[in-house]
Amino acid sequence: MGVKGKAAAAILVLLLFLGSLWLQGGLDYHWDSCLKGYNQGNKLPQKPNSSGSDVVEGPHVLSLCPGQNFQVSMLLSHLLASPAYTSDVLLKPYLSSWDELMKFMDALGPMVGLISKEIETKTSIIRKLALLSEDNPKAELALNAHSLNSMDAHSEEKNNLKVSRYTDAYHSVRSMIWVELNRGLVDFHHQTDSGCRTLLRLHRALLWLKLFLQKLAETPVAGRVKSPSELCREAYQSTLSVHHTWFVRKAAELAFIAMPERGFFFRLVCVQNQEELSMVLNRVVKAIAEVYDRTQKVLEENGMLDLP
């Protein structure tokens, strides 16, 4: 193997390693430990997706895109099914949205695809916790009237949740937070594999993807058109990068260099030009924003925006 081959292999191994840690937000912990050790010794196919109807009010749905693993119509469907009550998010469609977003990232090439693998570990953690909770249903009824009144100021949601009798602890973001707090599973000072901490990592990554898709949907103005790689890097620098070390930031930006050009995204969502792409992506961005804002509110109410 020549020098270039060895260098390429080394970079791939490095990205694989960092891809397993970059969503942690706790990579600083692993990196600092290394430094300390050193110092101490989501219709059948009919036409392209060019409908300009509103994501919530419009009657039309996006058509399936033949031959694609990622389906923007499925992503939109899952996102629209996620909001519940006045300010909650259902976890099943939320995680299904991530399943489709992971397919989106995988379609962008192996470097970006590495990131989706780490996201998959996060969604798997919450799904496994939900399965374990089903095996212990009595624990799901542990919330009492006092915790209900103190943790939720929305009377409509109180009534709806009382009817549900908390028979599914991981039914929604709010129910998961309440149950995990009640069981003492959330640690505000140390890293754990709680659903709340895991959700926070997914929440931060969702903001990055929302901003990237928003930038990609913008109609380029006169002058040089920015590439998807540049737009993704800008979105990353405004969101996830603040939670990463310098080392991880540089590795992430290296992964974005290999991102496809704008024409690839036309084919990915079955549109023919930037105008149609903007119509589709704006609908998706609006749906993501609703889910993101609801999750942000719940996490903030419970002081969980900085879980280690």
mmCIF file of C-alpha atoms in Angstrom:
data_model
loop_
_atom_site.group_PDB
_atom_site.id
_atom_site.type_symbol
_atom_site.label_atom_id
_atom_site.label_comp_id
_atom_site.label_asym_id
_atom_site.label_seq_id
_atom_site.Cartn_x
_atom_site.Cartn_y
_atom_site.Cartn_z
ATOM 1 C CA MET A 1 0.000 0.000 0.000
ATOM 2 C CA GLY A 2 1.400 3.326 -1.040
ATOM 3 C CA VAL A 3 1.674 6.444 1.084
ATOM 4 C CA LYS A 4 -1.607 7.892 -0.277
ATOM 5 C CA GLY A 5 -3.406 4.619 0.379
ATOM 6 C CA LYS A 6 -2.143 4.476 3.933
ATOM 7 C CA ALA A 7 -3.156 8.089 4.518
ATOM 8 C CA ALA A 8 -6.677 7.426 3.184
ATOM 9 C CA ALA A 9 -6.992 4.360 5.407
ATOM 10 C CA ALA A 10 -5.826 6.317 8.424
ATOM 11 C CA ILE A 11 -8.351 9.074 7.777
ATOM 12 C CA LEU A 12 -11.164 6.496 7.418
ATOM 13 C CA VAL A 13 -10.249 4.814 10.696
ATOM 14 C CA LEU A 14 -10.104 8.209 12.402
ATOM 15 C CA LEU A 15 -13.543 9.196 11.077
ATOM 16 C CA LEU A 16 -15.006 5.856 12.168
ATOM 17 C CA PHE A 17 -13.723 6.473 15.670
ATOM 18 C CA LEU A 18 -14.915 10.067 15.833
ATOM 19 C CA GLY A 19 -18.266 9.159 14.249
ATOM 20 C CA SER A 20 -18.902 6.949 17.267
ATOM 21 C CA LEU A 21 -18.303 9.837 19.652
ATOM 22 C CA TRP A 22 -19.279 13.114 17.933
ATOM 23 C CA LEU A 23 -22.976 13.109 19.009
ATOM 24 C CA GLN A 24 -22.086 12.349 22.561
ATOM 25 C CA GLY A 25 -21.558 15.949 23.471
ATOM 26 C CA GLY A 26 -19.456 14.083 25.954
ATOM 27 C CA LEU A 27 -16.548 13.550 23.627
ATOM 28 C CA ASP A 28 -14.777 16.207 25.650
ATOM 29 C CA TYR A 29 -14.922 13.721 28.506
ATOM 30 C CA HIS A 30 -13.206 10.994 26.478
ATOM 31 C CA TRP A 31 -10.671 13.396 24.960
ATOM 32 C CA ASP A 32 -9.856 15.071 28.253
ATOM 33 C CA SER A 33 -9.327 11.645 29.782
ATOM 34 C CA CYS A 34 -6.767 10.877 27.094
ATOM 35 C CA LEU A 35 -5.006 14.173 27.723
ATOM 36 C CA LYS A 36 -5.026 13.646 31.470
ATOM 37 C CA GLY A 37 -3.594 10.165 31.023
ATOM 38 C CA TYR A 38 -0.839 11.620 28.894
ATOM 39 C CA ASN A 39 -0.059 14.387 31.314
ATOM 40 C CA GLN A 40 -0.076 12.006 34.241
ATOM 41 C CA GLY A 41 2.117 9.337 32.862
ATOM 42 C CA ASN A 42 -40.565 9.580 6.137
ATOM 43 C CA LYS A 43 -49.537 8.019 -3.540
ATOM 44 C CA LEU A 44 -47.665 5.964 -5.704
ATOM 45 C CA PRO A 45 -45.170 7.549 -8.026
ATOM 46 C CA GLN A 46 -46.973 9.898 -10.398
ATOM 47 C CA LYS A 47 -45.031 13.111 -10.737
ATOM 48 C CA PRO A 48 -42.162 14.959 -9.139
ATOM 49 C CA ASN A 49 -42.549 16.451 -5.698
ATOM 50 C CA SER A 50 -43.311 19.981 -6.835
ATOM 51 C CA SER A 51 -46.432 20.795 -4.831
ATOM 52 C CA GLY A 52 -46.243 24.157 -3.112
ATOM 53 C CA SER A 53 -48.981 23.412 -0.585
ATOM 54 C CA ASP A 54 -48.387 24.151 3.045
ATOM 55 C CA VAL A 55 -47.067 21.344 5.166
ATOM 56 C CA VAL A 56 -49.900 21.529 7.689
ATOM 57 C CA GLU A 57 -52.804 23.128 5.833
ATOM 58 C CA GLY A 58 -52.236 21.772 2.313
ATOM 59 C CA PRO A 59 -54.306 18.724 1.296
ATOM 60 C CA HIS A 60 -51.633 17.228 -0.930
ATOM 61 C CA VAL A 61 -49.008 14.742 0.108
ATOM 62 C CA LEU A 62 -45.615 14.200 -1.444
ATOM 63 C CA SER A 63 -45.353 11.263 -3.795
ATOM 64 C CA LEU A 64 -42.985 8.357 -3.301
ATOM 65 C CA CYS A 65 -39.697 8.625 -5.132
ATOM 66 C CA PRO A 66 -39.003 5.473 -7.194
ATOM 67 C CA GLY A 67 -35.707 3.724 -6.653
ATOM 68 C CA GLN A 68 -34.761 5.685 -3.533
ATOM 69 C CA ASN A 69 -34.166 4.264 -0.093
ATOM 70 C CA PHE A 70 -34.730 7.675 1.491
ATOM 71 C CA GLN A 71 -38.312 8.892 0.971
ATOM 72 C CA VAL A 72 -38.983 12.532 1.783
ATOM 73 C CA SER A 73 -42.734 11.742 1.790
ATOM 74 C CA MET A 74 -42.216 9.229 4.618
ATOM 75 C CA LEU A 75 -40.059 11.679 6.550
ATOM 76 C CA LEU A 76 -42.752 14.353 6.303
ATOM 77 C CA SER A 77 -45.429 11.852 7.320
ATOM 78 C CA HIS A 78 -43.547 10.831 10.473
ATOM 79 C CA LEU A 79 -42.755 14.429 11.394
ATOM 80 C CA LEU A 80 -46.407 15.478 11.061
ATOM 81 C CA ALA A 81 -47.457 12.567 13.280
ATOM 82 C CA SER A 82 -45.040 13.518 16.064
ATOM 83 C CA PRO A 83 -46.670 16.577 17.721
ATOM 84 C CA ALA A 84 -49.253 15.665 20.369
ATOM 85 C CA TYR A 85 -51.582 17.633 22.643
ATOM 86 C CA THR A 86 -50.497 21.257 23.019
ATOM 87 C CA SER A 87 -46.778 20.850 23.624
ATOM 88 C CA ASP A 88 -45.714 17.214 23.537
ATOM 89 C CA VAL A 89 -43.978 14.944 21.022
ATOM 90 C CA LEU A 90 -44.803 11.272 20.451
ATOM 91 C CA LEU A 91 -41.639 9.198 20.549
ATOM 92 C CA LYS A 92 -42.618 6.466 18.067
ATOM 93 C CA PRO A 93 -43.081 8.799 15.044
ATOM 94 C CA TYR A 94 -40.201 10.932 16.314
ATOM 95 C CA LEU A 95 -37.835 7.978 16.170
ATOM 96 C CA SER A 96 -39.327 6.930 12.814
ATOM 97 C CA SER A 97 -38.455 10.412 11.556
ATOM 98 C CA TRP A 98 -34.875 9.751 12.575
ATOM 99 C CA ASP A 99 -34.937 6.421 10.730
ATOM 100 C CA GLU A 100 -35.696 8.346 7.530
ATOM 101 C CA LEU A 101 -33.166 11.061 8.316
ATOM 102 C CA MET A 102 -30.514 8.385 8.737
ATOM 103 C CA LYS A 103 -31.349 7.108 5.239
ATOM 104 C CA PHE A 104 -30.952 10.702 4.047
ATOM 105 C CA MET A 105 -27.495 10.933 5.567
ATOM 106 C CA ASP A 106 -26.477 7.494 4.287
ATOM 107 C CA ALA A 107 -27.388 8.665 0.764
ATOM 108 C CA LEU A 108 -24.866 11.493 1.065
ATOM 109 C CA GLY A 109 -21.907 9.151 1.063
ATOM 110 C CA PRO A 110 -19.867 7.015 3.489
ATOM 111 C CA MET A 111 -18.290 9.915 5.355
ATOM 112 C CA VAL A 112 -21.617 11.536 6.326
ATOM 113 C CA GLY A 113 -23.077 8.055 6.658
ATOM 114 C CA LEU A 114 -20.736 7.454 9.584
ATOM 115 C CA ILE A 115 -22.647 10.084 11.521
ATOM 116 C CA SER A 116 -25.938 8.265 10.917
ATOM 117 C CA LYS A 117 -24.469 5.162 12.550
ATOM 118 C CA GLU A 118 -23.945 7.036 15.783
ATOM 119 C CA ILE A 119 -27.479 8.463 15.583
ATOM 120 C CA GLU A 120 -28.747 4.908 15.172
ATOM 121 C CA THR A 121 -27.137 3.952 18.463
ATOM 122 C CA LYS A 122 -29.030 6.829 20.100
ATOM 123 C CA THR A 123 -32.432 5.837 18.702
ATOM 124 C CA SER A 124 -31.692 2.235 19.710
ATOM 125 C CA ILE A 125 -31.073 3.273 23.317
ATOM 126 C CA ILE A 126 -34.520 4.889 23.620
ATOM 127 C CA ARG A 127 -36.215 1.943 21.883
ATOM 128 C CA LYS A 128 -34.515 -0.538 24.206
ATOM 129 C CA LEU A 129 -35.537 1.506 27.246
ATOM 130 C CA ALA A 130 -39.129 1.459 25.959
ATOM 131 C CA LEU A 131 -39.000 -2.342 25.642
ATOM 132 C CA LEU A 132 -37.583 -2.715 29.137
ATOM 133 C CA SER A 133 -40.313 -0.445 30.447
ATOM 134 C CA GLU A 134 -42.959 -2.672 28.868
ATOM 135 C CA ASP A 135 -41.522 -5.555 30.889
ATOM 136 C CA ASN A 136 -42.081 -3.561 34.093
ATOM 137 C CA PRO A 137 -45.485 -1.853 33.602
ATOM 138 C CA LYS A 138 -46.046 -1.209 37.308
ATOM 139 C CA ALA A 139 -43.126 1.170 37.374
ATOM 140 C CA GLU A 140 -44.827 3.220 34.675
ATOM 141 C CA LEU A 141 -47.665 4.027 37.102
ATOM 142 C CA ALA A 142 -45.302 5.483 39.649
ATOM 143 C CA LEU A 143 -46.233 9.107 38.915
ATOM 144 C CA ASN A 144 -48.634 10.542 41.443
ATOM 145 C CA ALA A 145 -50.972 13.536 41.408
ATOM 146 C CA HIS A 146 -48.352 15.791 42.976
ATOM 147 C CA SER A 147 -45.764 15.117 40.291
ATOM 148 C CA LEU A 148 -48.408 15.575 37.604
ATOM 149 C CA ASN A 149 -49.444 18.976 38.951
ATOM 150 C CA SER A 150 -45.921 20.184 39.537
ATOM 151 C CA MET A 151 -44.448 19.112 36.208
ATOM 152 C CA ASP A 152 -47.169 20.187 33.747
ATOM 153 C CA ALA A 153 -48.897 23.559 33.659
ATOM 154 C CA HIS A 154 -51.096 22.614 30.658
ATOM 155 C CA SER A 155 -54.523 21.474 31.952
ATOM 156 C CA GLU A 156 -55.505 19.925 28.599
ATOM 157 C CA GLU A 157 -52.451 17.727 28.639
ATOM 158 C CA LYS A 158 -53.049 16.782 32.268
ATOM 159 C CA ASN A 159 -56.517 15.472 31.425
ATOM 160 C CA ASN A 160 -55.300 13.582 28.368
ATOM 161 C CA LEU A 161 -52.428 12.019 30.256
ATOM 162 C CA LYS A 162 -54.646 11.067 33.186
ATOM 163 C CA VAL A 163 -56.865 9.175 30.768
ATOM 164 C CA SER A 164 -53.838 7.333 29.402
ATOM 165 C CA ARG A 165 -52.894 6.352 33.003
ATOM 166 C CA TYR A 166 -49.243 6.429 31.992
ATOM 167 C CA THR A 167 -49.490 2.904 30.654
ATOM 168 C CA ASP A 168 -46.549 3.661 28.358
ATOM 169 C CA ALA A 169 -43.663 5.475 29.962
ATOM 170 C CA TYR A 170 -41.940 6.052 26.625
ATOM 171 C CA HIS A 171 -45.086 7.108 24.759
ATOM 172 C CA SER A 172 -43.984 10.744 24.483
ATOM 173 C CA VAL A 173 -41.189 13.111 25.420
ATOM 174 C CA ARG A 174 -43.061 14.415 28.469
ATOM 175 C CA SER A 175 -44.002 10.967 29.761
ATOM 176 C CA MET A 176 -40.420 9.752 29.341
ATOM 177 C CA ILE A 177 -39.008 12.724 31.225
ATOM 178 C CA TRP A 178 -41.499 12.414 34.078
ATOM 179 C CA VAL A 179 -40.978 8.695 34.503
ATOM 180 C CA GLU A 180 -37.186 8.834 34.309
ATOM 181 C CA LEU A 181 -37.069 11.662 36.844
ATOM 182 C CA ASN A 182 -39.399 9.688 39.110
ATOM 183 C CA ARG A 183 -37.198 6.610 38.847
ATOM 184 C CA GLY A 184 -34.036 8.596 39.466
ATOM 185 C CA LEU A 185 -32.586 7.662 36.085
ATOM 186 C CA VAL A 186 -31.521 11.203 35.142
ATOM 187 C CA ASP A 187 -28.175 12.381 36.430
ATOM 188 C CA PHE A 188 -27.558 16.111 36.063
ATOM 189 C CA HIS A 189 -23.880 15.789 36.892
ATOM 190 C CA HIS A 190 -22.623 12.556 35.317
ATOM 191 C CA GLN A 191 -23.051 10.770 31.991
ATOM 192 C CA THR A 192 -25.745 8.069 31.858
ATOM 193 C CA ASP A 193 -27.658 6.214 29.146
ATOM 194 C CA SER A 194 -30.989 7.690 30.211
ATOM 195 C CA GLY A 195 -33.609 8.407 27.551
ATOM 196 C CA CYS A 196 -33.475 12.091 28.505
ATOM 197 C CA ARG A 197 -29.737 12.470 27.890
ATOM 198 C CA THR A 198 -30.011 10.467 24.681
ATOM 199 C CA LEU A 199 -32.922 12.619 23.483
ATOM 200 C CA LEU A 200 -30.853 15.748 24.089
ATOM 201 C CA ARG A 201 -28.114 14.467 21.744
ATOM 202 C CA LEU A 202 -30.705 13.695 19.037
ATOM 203 C CA HIS A 203 -32.289 17.093 19.647
ATOM 204 C CA ARG A 204 -29.020 18.893 19.007
ATOM 205 C CA ALA A 205 -28.401 16.908 15.819
ATOM 206 C CA LEU A 206 -31.947 17.686 14.616
ATOM 207 C CA LEU A 207 -31.190 21.411 14.806
ATOM 208 C CA TRP A 208 -28.109 20.885 12.620
ATOM 209 C CA LEU A 209 -30.118 19.005 9.957
ATOM 210 C CA LYS A 210 -32.968 21.527 10.139
ATOM 211 C CA LEU A 211 -30.594 24.406 9.488
ATOM 212 C CA PHE A 212 -28.800 22.539 6.686
ATOM 213 C CA LEU A 213 -32.093 21.733 4.889
ATOM 214 C CA GLN A 214 -33.231 25.327 5.425
ATOM 215 C CA LYS A 215 -30.070 26.655 3.811
ATOM 216 C CA LEU A 216 -30.358 24.130 0.977
ATOM 217 C CA ALA A 217 -33.955 25.309 0.362
ATOM 218 C CA GLU A 218 -32.947 28.944 0.013
ATOM 219 C CA THR A 219 -32.905 30.209 -3.572
ATOM 220 C CA PRO A 220 -29.331 31.204 -4.399
ATOM 221 C CA VAL A 221 -28.872 34.921 -5.022
ATOM 222 C CA ALA A 222 -26.679 36.499 -7.664
ATOM 223 C CA GLY A 223 -23.028 35.630 -7.418
ATOM 224 C CA ARG A 224 -21.308 32.403 -6.476
ATOM 225 C CA VAL A 225 -23.700 29.651 -5.419
ATOM 226 C CA LYS A 226 -22.595 27.893 -2.252
ATOM 227 C CA SER A 227 -22.202 24.149 -2.470
ATOM 228 C CA PRO A 228 -24.127 21.761 -0.178
ATOM 229 C CA SER A 229 -20.800 21.019 1.477
ATOM 230 C CA GLU A 230 -20.368 24.675 2.441
ATOM 231 C CA LEU A 231 -24.000 24.954 3.592
ATOM 232 C CA CYS A 232 -23.692 21.849 5.737
ATOM 233 C CA ARG A 233 -20.475 23.111 7.295
ATOM 234 C CA GLU A 234 -22.109 26.483 8.085
ATOM 235 C CA ALA A 235 -25.082 24.714 9.687
ATOM 236 C CA TYR A 236 -22.727 22.569 11.739
ATOM 237 C CA GLN A 237 -20.659 25.508 12.892
ATOM 238 C CA SER A 238 -23.831 27.263 14.115
ATOM 239 C CA THR A 239 -25.153 24.265 16.010
ATOM 240 C CA LEU A 240 -23.341 21.058 16.919
ATOM 241 C CA SER A 241 -19.820 22.442 16.806
ATOM 242 C CA VAL A 242 -20.305 24.306 20.086
ATOM 243 C CA HIS A 243 -20.611 20.930 21.814
ATOM 244 C CA HIS A 244 -17.471 19.448 20.233
ATOM 245 C CA THR A 245 -13.758 19.784 20.710
ATOM 246 C CA TRP A 246 -11.489 21.326 18.063
ATOM 247 C CA PHE A 247 -10.374 17.849 17.034
ATOM 248 C CA VAL A 248 -13.938 16.609 16.371
ATOM 249 C CA ARG A 249 -14.921 19.849 14.601
ATOM 250 C CA LYS A 250 -12.096 19.439 12.115
ATOM 251 C CA ALA A 251 -12.959 15.772 11.513
ATOM 252 C CA ALA A 252 -16.641 16.656 10.929
ATOM 253 C CA GLU A 253 -15.720 19.363 8.430
ATOM 254 C CA LEU A 254 -13.499 16.847 6.657
ATOM 255 C CA ALA A 255 -16.503 14.530 6.296
ATOM 256 C CA PHE A 256 -18.593 17.338 4.774
ATOM 257 C CA ILE A 257 -16.062 17.887 1.989
ATOM 258 C CA ALA A 258 -17.180 14.642 0.326
ATOM 259 C CA MET A 259 -20.846 15.728 0.216
ATOM 260 C CA PRO A 260 -22.557 15.525 -3.243
ATOM 261 C CA GLU A 261 -23.321 18.592 -5.353
ATOM 262 C CA ARG A 262 -26.760 20.292 -5.456
ATOM 263 C CA GLY A 263 -27.998 18.268 -8.477
ATOM 264 C CA PHE A 264 -27.821 15.116 -6.353
ATOM 265 C CA PHE A 265 -30.430 16.513 -3.956
ATOM 266 C CA PHE A 266 -32.806 17.173 -6.900
ATOM 267 C CA ARG A 267 -32.683 13.474 -7.708
ATOM 268 C CA LEU A 268 -32.847 12.416 -4.060
ATOM 269 C CA VAL A 269 -36.286 14.015 -3.538
ATOM 270 C CA CYS A 270 -37.478 13.637 -7.164
ATOM 271 C CA VAL A 271 -37.530 17.286 -8.240
ATOM 272 C CA GLN A 272 -36.089 18.936 -11.333
ATOM 273 C CA ASN A 273 -34.827 22.312 -10.181
ATOM 274 C CA GLN A 274 -34.081 24.554 -7.217
ATOM 275 C CA GLU A 275 -37.606 26.014 -7.117
ATOM 276 C CA GLU A 276 -39.153 22.573 -6.675
ATOM 277 C CA LEU A 277 -36.476 21.580 -4.184
ATOM 278 C CA SER A 278 -37.238 24.682 -2.133
ATOM 279 C CA MET A 279 -40.958 23.860 -2.063
ATOM 280 C CA VAL A 280 -40.318 20.352 -0.770
ATOM 281 C CA LEU A 281 -37.613 21.196 1.735
ATOM 282 C CA ASN A 282 -39.507 24.179 3.154
ATOM 283 C CA ARG A 283 -42.353 21.824 4.047
ATOM 284 C CA VAL A 284 -39.941 19.461 5.747
ATOM 285 C CA VAL A 285 -38.155 22.273 7.592
ATOM 286 C CA LYS A 286 -41.464 23.633 8.895
ATOM 287 C CA ALA A 287 -42.416 20.205 10.226
ATOM 288 C CA ILE A 288 -38.988 19.711 11.829
ATOM 289 C CA ALA A 289 -39.250 23.149 13.455
ATOM 290 C CA GLU A 290 -42.539 22.209 15.142
ATOM 291 C CA VAL A 291 -41.043 19.038 16.576
ATOM 292 C CA TYR A 292 -37.810 20.756 17.558
ATOM 293 C CA ASP A 293 -39.526 23.705 19.289
ATOM 294 C CA ARG A 294 -41.776 21.402 21.317
ATOM 295 C CA THR A 295 -38.859 19.260 22.419
ATOM 296 C CA GLN A 296 -36.782 22.336 23.245
ATOM 297 C CA LYS A 297 -39.586 23.652 25.464
ATOM 298 C CA VAL A 298 -39.954 20.424 27.428
ATOM 299 C CA LEU A 299 -36.215 20.011 27.934
ATOM 300 C CA GLU A 300 -35.877 23.619 29.020
ATOM 301 C CA GLU A 301 -38.769 23.325 31.479
ATOM 302 C CA ASN A 302 -36.977 20.448 33.139
ATOM 303 C CA GLY A 303 -33.502 21.994 33.079
ATOM 304 C CA MET A 304 -32.159 19.352 30.707
ATOM 305 C CA LEU A 305 -30.497 21.418 27.980
ATOM 306 C CA ASP A 306 -27.050 20.799 29.429
ATOM 307 C CA LEU A 307 -27.147 17.190 30.620
ATOM 308 C CA PRO A 308 -23.573 15.832 30.655
#
